[in-house]
Short mmCIF file of N, CA and C in Angstrom, two decimals:
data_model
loop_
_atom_site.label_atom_id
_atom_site.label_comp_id
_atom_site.label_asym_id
_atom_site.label_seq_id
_atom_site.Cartn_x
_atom_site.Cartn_y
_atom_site.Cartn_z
N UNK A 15 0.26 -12.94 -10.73
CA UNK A 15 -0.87 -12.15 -10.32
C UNK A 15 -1.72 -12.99 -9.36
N UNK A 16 -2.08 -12.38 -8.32
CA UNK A 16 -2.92 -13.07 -7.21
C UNK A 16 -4.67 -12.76 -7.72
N UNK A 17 -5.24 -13.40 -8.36
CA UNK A 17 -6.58 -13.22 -8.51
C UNK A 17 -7.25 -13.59 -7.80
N UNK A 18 -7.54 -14.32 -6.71
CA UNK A 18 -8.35 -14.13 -5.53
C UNK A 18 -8.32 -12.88 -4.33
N UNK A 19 -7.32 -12.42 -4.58
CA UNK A 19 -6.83 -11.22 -3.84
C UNK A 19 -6.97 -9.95 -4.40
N UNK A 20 -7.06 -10.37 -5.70
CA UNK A 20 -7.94 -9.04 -7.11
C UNK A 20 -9.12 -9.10 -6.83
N UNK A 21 -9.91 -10.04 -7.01
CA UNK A 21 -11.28 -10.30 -6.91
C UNK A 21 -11.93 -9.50 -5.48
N UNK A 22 -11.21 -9.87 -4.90
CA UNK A 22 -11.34 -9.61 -3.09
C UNK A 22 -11.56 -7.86 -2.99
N UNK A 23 -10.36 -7.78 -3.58
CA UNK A 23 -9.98 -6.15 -3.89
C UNK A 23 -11.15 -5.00 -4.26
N UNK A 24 -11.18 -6.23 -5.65
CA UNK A 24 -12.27 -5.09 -6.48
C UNK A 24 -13.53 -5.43 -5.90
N UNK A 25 -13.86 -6.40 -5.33
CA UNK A 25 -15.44 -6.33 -4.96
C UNK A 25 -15.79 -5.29 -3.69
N UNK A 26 -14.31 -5.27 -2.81
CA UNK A 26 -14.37 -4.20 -1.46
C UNK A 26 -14.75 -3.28 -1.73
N UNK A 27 -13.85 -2.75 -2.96
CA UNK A 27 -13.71 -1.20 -3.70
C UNK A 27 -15.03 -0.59 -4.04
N UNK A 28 -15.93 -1.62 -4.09
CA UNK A 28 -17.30 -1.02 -4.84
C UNK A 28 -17.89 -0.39 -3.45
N UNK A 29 -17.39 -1.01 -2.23
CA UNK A 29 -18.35 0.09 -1.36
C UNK A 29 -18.25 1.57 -1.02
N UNK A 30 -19.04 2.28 -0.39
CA UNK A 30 -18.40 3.37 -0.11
C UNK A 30 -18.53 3.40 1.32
N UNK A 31 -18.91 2.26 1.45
CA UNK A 31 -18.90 2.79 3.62
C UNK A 31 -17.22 2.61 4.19
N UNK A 32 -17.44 3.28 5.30
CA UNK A 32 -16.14 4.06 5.84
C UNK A 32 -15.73 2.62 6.87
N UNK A 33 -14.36 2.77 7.08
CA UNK A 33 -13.70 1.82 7.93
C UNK A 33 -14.89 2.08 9.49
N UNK A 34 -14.85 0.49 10.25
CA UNK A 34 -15.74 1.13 11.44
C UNK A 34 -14.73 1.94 12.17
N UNK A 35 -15.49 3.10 12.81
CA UNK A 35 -14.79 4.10 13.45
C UNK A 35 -13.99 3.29 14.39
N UNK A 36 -14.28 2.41 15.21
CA UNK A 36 -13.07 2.04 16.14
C UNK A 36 -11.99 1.59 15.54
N UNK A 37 -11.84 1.40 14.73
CA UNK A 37 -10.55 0.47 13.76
C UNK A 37 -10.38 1.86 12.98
N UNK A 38 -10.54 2.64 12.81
CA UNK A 38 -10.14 3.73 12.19
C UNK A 38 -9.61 4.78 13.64
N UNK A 39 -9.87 4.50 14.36
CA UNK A 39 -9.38 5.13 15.31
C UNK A 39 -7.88 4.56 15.81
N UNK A 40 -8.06 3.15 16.05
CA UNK A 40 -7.32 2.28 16.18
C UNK A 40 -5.63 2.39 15.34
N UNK A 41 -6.16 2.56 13.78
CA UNK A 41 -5.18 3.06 12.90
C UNK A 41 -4.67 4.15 13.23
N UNK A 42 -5.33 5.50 13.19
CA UNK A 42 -4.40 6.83 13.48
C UNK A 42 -3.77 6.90 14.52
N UNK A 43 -4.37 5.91 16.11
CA UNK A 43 -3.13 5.40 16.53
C UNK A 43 -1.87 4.97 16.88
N UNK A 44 -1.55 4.75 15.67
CA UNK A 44 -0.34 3.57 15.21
C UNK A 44 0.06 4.91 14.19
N UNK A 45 -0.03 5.91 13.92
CA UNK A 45 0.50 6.94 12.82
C UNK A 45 1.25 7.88 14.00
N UNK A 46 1.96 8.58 12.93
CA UNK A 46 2.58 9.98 13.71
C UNK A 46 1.71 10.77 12.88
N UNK A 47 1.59 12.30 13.50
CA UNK A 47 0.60 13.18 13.10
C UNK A 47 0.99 13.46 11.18
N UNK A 48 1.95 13.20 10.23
CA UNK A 48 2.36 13.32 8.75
C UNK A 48 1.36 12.01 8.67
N UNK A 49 1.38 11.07 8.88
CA UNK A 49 0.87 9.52 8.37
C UNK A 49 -0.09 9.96 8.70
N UNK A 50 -0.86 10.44 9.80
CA UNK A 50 -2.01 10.06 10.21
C UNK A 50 -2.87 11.25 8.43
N UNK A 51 -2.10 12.25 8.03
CA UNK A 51 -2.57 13.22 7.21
C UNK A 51 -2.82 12.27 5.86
N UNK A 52 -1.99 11.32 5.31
CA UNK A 52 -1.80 10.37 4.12
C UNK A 52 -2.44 9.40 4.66
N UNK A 53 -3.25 8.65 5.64
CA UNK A 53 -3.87 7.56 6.05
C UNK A 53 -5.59 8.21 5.32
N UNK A 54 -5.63 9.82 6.02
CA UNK A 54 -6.88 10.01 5.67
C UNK A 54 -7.18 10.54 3.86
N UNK A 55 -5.82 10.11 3.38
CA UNK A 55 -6.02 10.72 1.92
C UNK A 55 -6.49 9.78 1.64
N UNK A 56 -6.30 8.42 2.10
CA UNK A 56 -6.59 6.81 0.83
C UNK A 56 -8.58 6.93 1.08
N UNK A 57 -8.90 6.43 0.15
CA UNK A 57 -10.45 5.98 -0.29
C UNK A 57 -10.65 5.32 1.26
N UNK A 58 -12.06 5.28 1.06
CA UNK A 58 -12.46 4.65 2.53
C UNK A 58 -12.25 3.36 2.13
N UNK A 59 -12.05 2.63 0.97
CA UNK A 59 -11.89 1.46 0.42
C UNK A 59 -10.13 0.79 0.66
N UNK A 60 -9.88 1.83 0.19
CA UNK A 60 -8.49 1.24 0.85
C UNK A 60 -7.74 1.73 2.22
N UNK A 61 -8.69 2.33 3.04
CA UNK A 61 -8.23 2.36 4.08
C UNK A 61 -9.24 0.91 5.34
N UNK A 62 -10.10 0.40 4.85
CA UNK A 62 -10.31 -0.96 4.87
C UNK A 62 -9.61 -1.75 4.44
N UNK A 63 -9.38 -1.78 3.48
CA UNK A 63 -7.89 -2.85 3.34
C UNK A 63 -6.78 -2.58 4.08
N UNK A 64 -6.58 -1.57 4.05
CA UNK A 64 -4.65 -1.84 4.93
C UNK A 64 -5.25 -1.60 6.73
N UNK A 65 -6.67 -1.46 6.89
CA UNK A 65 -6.62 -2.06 8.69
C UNK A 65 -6.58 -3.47 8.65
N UNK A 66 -7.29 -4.51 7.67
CA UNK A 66 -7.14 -5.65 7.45
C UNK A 66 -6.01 -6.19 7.35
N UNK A 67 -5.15 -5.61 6.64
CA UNK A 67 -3.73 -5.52 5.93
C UNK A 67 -2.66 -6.17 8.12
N UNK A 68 -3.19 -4.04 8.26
CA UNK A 68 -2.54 -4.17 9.69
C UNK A 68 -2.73 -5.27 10.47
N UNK A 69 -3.59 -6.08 10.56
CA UNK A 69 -4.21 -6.47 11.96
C UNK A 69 -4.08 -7.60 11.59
N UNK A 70 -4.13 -8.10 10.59
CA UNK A 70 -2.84 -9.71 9.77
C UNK A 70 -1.24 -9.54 10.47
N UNK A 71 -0.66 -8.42 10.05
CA UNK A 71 0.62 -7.98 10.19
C UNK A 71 0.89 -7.88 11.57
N UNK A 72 -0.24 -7.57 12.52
CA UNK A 72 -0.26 -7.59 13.81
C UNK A 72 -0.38 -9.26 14.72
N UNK A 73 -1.18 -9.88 14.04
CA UNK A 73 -1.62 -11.03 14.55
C UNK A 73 -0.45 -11.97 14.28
N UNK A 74 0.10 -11.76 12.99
CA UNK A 74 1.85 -12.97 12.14
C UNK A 74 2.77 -12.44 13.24
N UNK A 75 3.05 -10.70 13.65
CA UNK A 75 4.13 -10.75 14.20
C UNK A 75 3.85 -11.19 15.49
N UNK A 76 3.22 -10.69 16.11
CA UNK A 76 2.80 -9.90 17.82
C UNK A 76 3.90 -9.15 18.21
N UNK A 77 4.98 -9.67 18.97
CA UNK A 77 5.81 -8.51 19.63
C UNK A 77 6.35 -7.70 18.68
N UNK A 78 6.77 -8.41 17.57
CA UNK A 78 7.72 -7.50 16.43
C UNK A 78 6.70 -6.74 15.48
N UNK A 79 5.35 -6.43 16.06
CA UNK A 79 4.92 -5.76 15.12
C UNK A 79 4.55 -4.48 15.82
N UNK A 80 5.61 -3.69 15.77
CA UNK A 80 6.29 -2.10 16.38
C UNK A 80 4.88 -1.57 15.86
N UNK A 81 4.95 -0.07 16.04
CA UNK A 81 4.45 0.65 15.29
C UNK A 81 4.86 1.28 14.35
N UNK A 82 6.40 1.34 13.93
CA UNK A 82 6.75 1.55 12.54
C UNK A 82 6.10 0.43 11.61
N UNK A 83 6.68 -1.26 12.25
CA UNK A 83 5.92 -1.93 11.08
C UNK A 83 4.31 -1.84 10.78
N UNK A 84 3.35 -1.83 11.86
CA UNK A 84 2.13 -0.89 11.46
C UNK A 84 2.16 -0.40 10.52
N UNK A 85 2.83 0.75 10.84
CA UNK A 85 2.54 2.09 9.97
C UNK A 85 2.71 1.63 8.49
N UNK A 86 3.69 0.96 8.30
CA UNK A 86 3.69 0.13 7.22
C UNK A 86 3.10 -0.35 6.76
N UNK A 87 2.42 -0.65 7.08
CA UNK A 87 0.70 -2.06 6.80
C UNK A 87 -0.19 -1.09 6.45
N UNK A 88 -0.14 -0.25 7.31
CA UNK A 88 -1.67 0.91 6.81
C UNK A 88 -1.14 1.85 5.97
N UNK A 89 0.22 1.91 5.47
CA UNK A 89 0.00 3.18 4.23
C UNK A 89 0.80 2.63 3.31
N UNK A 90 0.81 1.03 3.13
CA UNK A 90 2.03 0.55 2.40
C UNK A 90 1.19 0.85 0.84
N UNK A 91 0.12 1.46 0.34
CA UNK A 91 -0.79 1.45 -0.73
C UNK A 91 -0.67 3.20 -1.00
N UNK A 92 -0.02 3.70 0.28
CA UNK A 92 -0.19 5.22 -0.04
C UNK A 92 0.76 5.98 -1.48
N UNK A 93 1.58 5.07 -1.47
CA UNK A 93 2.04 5.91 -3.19
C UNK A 93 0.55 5.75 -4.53
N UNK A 94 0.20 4.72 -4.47
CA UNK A 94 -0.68 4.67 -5.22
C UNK A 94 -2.03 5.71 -5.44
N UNK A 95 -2.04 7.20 -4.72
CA UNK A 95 -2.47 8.50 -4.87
C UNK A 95 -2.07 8.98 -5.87
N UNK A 96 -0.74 9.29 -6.25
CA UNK A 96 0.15 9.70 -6.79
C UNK A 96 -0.86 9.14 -8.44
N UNK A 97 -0.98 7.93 -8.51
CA UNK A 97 -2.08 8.00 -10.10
C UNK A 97 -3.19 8.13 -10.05
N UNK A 98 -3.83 8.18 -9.26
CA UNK A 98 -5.28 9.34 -9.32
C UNK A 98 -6.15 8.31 -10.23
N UNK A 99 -6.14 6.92 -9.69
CA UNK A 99 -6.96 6.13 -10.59
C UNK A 99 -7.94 5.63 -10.09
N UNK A 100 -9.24 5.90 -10.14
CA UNK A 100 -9.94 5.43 -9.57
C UNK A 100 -10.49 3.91 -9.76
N UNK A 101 -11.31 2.70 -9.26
CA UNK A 101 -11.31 1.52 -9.17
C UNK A 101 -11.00 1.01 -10.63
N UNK A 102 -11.99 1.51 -11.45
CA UNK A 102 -11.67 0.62 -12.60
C UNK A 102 -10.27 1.16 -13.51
N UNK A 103 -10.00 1.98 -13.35
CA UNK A 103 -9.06 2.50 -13.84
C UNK A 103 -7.45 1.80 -13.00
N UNK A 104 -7.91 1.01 -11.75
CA UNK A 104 -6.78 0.42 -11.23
C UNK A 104 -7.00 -1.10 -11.97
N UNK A 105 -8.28 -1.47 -11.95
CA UNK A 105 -8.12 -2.73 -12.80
C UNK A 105 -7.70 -2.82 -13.98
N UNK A 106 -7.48 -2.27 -15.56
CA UNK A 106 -7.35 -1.72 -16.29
C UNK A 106 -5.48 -1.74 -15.79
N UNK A 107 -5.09 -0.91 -15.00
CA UNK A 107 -3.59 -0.52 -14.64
C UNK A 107 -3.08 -2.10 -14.32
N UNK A 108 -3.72 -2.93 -13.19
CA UNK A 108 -3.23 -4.05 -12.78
C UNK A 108 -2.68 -4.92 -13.70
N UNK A 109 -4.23 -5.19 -14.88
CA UNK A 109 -4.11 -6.41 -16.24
C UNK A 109 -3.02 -5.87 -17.04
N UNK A 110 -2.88 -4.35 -17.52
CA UNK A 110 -1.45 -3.98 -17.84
C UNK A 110 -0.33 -4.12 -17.25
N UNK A 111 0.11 -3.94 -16.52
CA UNK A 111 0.96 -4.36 -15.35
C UNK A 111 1.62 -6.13 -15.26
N UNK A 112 0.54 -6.40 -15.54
CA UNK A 112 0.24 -8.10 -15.68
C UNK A 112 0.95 -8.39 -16.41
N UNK A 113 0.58 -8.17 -17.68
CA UNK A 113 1.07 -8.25 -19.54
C UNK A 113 2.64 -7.82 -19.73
N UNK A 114 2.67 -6.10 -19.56
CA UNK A 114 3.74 -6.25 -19.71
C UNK A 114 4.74 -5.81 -18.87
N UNK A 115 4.77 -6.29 -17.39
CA UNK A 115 5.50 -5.65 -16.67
C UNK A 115 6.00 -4.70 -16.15
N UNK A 116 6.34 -5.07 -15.09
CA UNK A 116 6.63 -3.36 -14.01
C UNK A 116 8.02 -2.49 -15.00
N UNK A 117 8.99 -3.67 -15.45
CA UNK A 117 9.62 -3.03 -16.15
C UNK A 117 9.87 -1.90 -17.21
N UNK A 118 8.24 -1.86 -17.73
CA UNK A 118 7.92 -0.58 -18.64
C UNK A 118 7.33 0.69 -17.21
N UNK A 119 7.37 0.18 -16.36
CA UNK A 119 7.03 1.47 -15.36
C UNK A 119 7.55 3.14 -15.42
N UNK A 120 8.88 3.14 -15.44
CA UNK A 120 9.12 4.33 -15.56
C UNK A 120 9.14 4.79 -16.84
N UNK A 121 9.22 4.26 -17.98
CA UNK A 121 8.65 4.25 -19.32
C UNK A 121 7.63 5.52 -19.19
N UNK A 122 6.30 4.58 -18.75
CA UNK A 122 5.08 5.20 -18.69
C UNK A 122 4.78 6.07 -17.91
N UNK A 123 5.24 6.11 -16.91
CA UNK A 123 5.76 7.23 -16.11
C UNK A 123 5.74 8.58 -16.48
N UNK A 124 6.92 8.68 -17.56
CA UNK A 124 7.26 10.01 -18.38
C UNK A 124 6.65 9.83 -19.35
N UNK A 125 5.03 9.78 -19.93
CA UNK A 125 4.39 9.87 -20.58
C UNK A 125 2.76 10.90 -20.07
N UNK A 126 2.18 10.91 -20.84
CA UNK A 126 1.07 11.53 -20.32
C UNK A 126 -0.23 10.73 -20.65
N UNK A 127 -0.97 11.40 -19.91
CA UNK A 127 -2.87 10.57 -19.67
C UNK A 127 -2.34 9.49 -19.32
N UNK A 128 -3.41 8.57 -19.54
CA UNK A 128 -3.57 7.22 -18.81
C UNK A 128 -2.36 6.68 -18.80
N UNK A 129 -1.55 6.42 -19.76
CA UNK A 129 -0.46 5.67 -20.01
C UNK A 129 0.63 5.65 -18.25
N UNK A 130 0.71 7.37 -18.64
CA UNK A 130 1.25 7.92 -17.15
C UNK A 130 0.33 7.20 -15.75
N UNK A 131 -0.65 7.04 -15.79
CA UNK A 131 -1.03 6.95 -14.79
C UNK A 131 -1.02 5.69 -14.28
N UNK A 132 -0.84 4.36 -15.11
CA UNK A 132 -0.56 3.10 -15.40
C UNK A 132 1.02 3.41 -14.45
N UNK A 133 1.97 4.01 -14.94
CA UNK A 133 3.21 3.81 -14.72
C UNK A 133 3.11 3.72 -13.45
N UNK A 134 3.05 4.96 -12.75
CA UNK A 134 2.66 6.05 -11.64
C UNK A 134 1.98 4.69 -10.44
N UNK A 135 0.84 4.14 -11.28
CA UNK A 135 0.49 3.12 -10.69
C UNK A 135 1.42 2.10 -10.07
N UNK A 136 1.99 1.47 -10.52
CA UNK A 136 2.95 0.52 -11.13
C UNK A 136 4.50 0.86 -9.84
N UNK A 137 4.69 2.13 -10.09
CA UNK A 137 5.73 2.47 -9.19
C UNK A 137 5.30 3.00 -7.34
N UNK A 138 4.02 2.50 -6.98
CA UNK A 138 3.61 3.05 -6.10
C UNK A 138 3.91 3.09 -4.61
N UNK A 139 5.04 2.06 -4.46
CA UNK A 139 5.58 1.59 -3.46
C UNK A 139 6.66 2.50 -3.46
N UNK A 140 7.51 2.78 -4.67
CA UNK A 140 8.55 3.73 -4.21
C UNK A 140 8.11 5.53 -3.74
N UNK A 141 6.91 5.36 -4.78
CA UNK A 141 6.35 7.10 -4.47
C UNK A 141 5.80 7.03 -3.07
N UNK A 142 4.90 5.69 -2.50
CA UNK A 142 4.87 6.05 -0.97
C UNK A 142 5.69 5.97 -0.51
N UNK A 143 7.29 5.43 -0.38
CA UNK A 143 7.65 5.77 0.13
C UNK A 143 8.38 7.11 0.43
N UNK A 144 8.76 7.91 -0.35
CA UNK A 144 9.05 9.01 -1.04
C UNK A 144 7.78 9.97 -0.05
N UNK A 145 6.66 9.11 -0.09
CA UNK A 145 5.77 10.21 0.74
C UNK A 145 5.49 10.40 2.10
N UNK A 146 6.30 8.63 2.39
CA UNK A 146 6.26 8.66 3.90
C UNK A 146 7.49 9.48 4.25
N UNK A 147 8.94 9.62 4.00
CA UNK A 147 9.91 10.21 3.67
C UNK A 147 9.20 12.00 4.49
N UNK A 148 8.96 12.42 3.37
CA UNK A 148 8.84 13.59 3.81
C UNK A 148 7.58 14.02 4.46
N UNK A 149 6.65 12.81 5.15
CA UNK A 149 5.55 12.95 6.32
C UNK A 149 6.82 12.70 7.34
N UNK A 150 7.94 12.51 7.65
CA UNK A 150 8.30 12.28 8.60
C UNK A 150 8.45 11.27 9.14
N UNK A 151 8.23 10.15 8.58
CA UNK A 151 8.03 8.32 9.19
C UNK A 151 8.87 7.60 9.69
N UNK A 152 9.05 6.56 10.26
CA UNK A 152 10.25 6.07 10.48
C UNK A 152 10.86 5.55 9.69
N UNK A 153 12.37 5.23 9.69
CA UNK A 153 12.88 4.79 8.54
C UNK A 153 12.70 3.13 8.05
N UNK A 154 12.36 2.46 9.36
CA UNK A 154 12.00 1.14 9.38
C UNK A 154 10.49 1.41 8.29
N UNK A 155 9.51 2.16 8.42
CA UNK A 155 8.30 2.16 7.74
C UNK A 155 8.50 2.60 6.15
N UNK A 156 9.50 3.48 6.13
CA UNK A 156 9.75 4.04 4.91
C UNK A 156 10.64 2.79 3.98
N UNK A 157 11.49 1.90 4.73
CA UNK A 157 12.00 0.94 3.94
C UNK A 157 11.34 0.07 3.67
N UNK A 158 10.29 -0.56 4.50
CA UNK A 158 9.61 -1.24 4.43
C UNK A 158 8.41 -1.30 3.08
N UNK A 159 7.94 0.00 3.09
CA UNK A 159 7.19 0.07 2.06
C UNK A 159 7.86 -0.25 0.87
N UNK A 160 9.18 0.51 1.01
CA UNK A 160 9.57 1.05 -0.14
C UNK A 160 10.23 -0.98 -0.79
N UNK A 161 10.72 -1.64 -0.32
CA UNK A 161 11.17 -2.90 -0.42
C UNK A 161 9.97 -3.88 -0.58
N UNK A 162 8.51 -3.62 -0.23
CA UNK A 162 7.96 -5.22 0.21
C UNK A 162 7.88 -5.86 -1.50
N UNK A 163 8.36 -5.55 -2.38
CA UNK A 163 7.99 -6.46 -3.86
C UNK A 163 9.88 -6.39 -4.43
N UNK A 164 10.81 -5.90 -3.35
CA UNK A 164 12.04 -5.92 -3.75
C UNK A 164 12.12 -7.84 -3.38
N UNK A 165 13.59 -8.44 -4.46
CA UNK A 165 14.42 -9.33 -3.97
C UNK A 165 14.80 -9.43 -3.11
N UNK A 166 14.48 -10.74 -2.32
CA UNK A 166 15.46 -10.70 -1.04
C UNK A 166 16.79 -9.94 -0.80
N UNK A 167 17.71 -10.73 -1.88
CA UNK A 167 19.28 -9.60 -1.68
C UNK A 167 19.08 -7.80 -2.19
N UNK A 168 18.35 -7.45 -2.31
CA UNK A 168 18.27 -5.85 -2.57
C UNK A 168 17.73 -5.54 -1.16
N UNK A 169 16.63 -6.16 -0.11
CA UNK A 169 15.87 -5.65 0.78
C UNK A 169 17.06 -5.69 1.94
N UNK A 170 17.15 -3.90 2.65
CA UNK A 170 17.80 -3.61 4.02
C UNK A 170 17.04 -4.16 5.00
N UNK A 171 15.63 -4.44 4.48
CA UNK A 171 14.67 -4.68 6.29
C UNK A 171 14.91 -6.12 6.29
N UNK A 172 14.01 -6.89 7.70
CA UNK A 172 14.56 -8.36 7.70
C UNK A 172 13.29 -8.69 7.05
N UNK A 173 13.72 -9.78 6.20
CA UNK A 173 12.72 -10.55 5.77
C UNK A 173 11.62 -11.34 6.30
N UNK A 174 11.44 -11.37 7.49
CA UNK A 174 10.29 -11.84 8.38
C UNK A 174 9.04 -10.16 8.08
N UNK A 175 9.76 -9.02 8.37
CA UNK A 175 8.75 -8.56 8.43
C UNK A 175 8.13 -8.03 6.87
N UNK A 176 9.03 -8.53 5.73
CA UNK A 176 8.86 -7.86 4.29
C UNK A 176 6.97 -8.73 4.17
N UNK A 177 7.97 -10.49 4.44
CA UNK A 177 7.06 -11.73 4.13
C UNK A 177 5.60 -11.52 4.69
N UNK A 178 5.61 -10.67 6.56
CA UNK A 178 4.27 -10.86 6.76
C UNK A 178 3.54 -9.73 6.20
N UNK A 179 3.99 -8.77 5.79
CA UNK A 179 3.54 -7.85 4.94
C UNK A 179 2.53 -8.12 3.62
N UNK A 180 3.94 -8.82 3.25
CA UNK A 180 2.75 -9.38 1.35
C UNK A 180 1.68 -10.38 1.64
N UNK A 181 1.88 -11.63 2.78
CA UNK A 181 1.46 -12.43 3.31
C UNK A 181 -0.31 -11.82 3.55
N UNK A 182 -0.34 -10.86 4.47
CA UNK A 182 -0.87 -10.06 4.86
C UNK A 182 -1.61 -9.35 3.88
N UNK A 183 -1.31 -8.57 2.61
CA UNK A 183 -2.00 -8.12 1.69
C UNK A 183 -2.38 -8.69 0.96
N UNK A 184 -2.04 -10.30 0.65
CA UNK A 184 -2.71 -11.08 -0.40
C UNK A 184 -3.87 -11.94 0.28
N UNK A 185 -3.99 -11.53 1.87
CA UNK A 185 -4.64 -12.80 2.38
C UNK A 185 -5.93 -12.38 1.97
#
């Protein structure tokens, strides 16, 4: 568990002011018109994080950072809708998560109330991708999400761009 990158997290989360409009402009940008629809679903909180996210991911790659891998950076958090948890209820999900592993994920999953929403949590990388999928995304963005906490030998994308990804979200 990265706890300076928790800390970081949850103290952002408490605001409610909106990404500055130029960097929010900047982002829908870098979307096709499906992404740009799931960019404006995330909290104004975490759509501050993944321009931060992006513009790390932009600065590690430069040329290799396409706008599929973008797109990646700014909605790589978008499955995490899918549990409907709001801040403390993600901290709460994380320290579980922590304890006893992603491995009880789909477990909790097929359960109901919180438990479910823990899972749901937990699996959020595959449900965004699943959501970039049918926004239409590229497949480079859709693997990408869907891989950045996979093993090296399981991940199809190259590992330069998995690394500046997590690199990027823990900074």
């Amino acid at each position: 568990m990265r706890v300076g990158h928790l800390v970081r997290r949850f103290a952002g989360s408490l605001s409610p002011r909106p990404p500055p409009a130029a960097e929010a402009r900047w982002a829908e940008d870098q979307l096709l018109p499906g992404e740009v629809e799931l960019w404006r679903a995330l909290s104004r909180a975490d759509q501050r994080h993944v321009i931060g996210v992006a513009r790390r991911v932009q600065a590690d790659l430069a040329g290799d950072a396409t706008r599929p891998v973008l797109a990646a950076a700014l909605l790589h958090d978008v499955g995490k809708l899918d549990a409907g948890l709001g801040t403390y209820g993600r901290v709460i999900a994380t320290l579980s998560i922590a304890v006893a592993g992603r491995g009880s994920a789909r477990a909790w999953a097929e359960t109901r109330g919180f438990t479910r929403k823990v899972g749901l949590y937990a699996l959020h990388e595959e449900l965004g991708a699943e959501r970039l999928s049918v926004a239409g995304s590229d497949p480079l963005t859709v693997a990408l999400v869907r891989e950045q906490s996979r093993p090296t030998e399981e991940r199809t994308v190259p590992d330069r761009l998995v690394e500046a990804l997590t690199a990027a979200d823990d900074a």
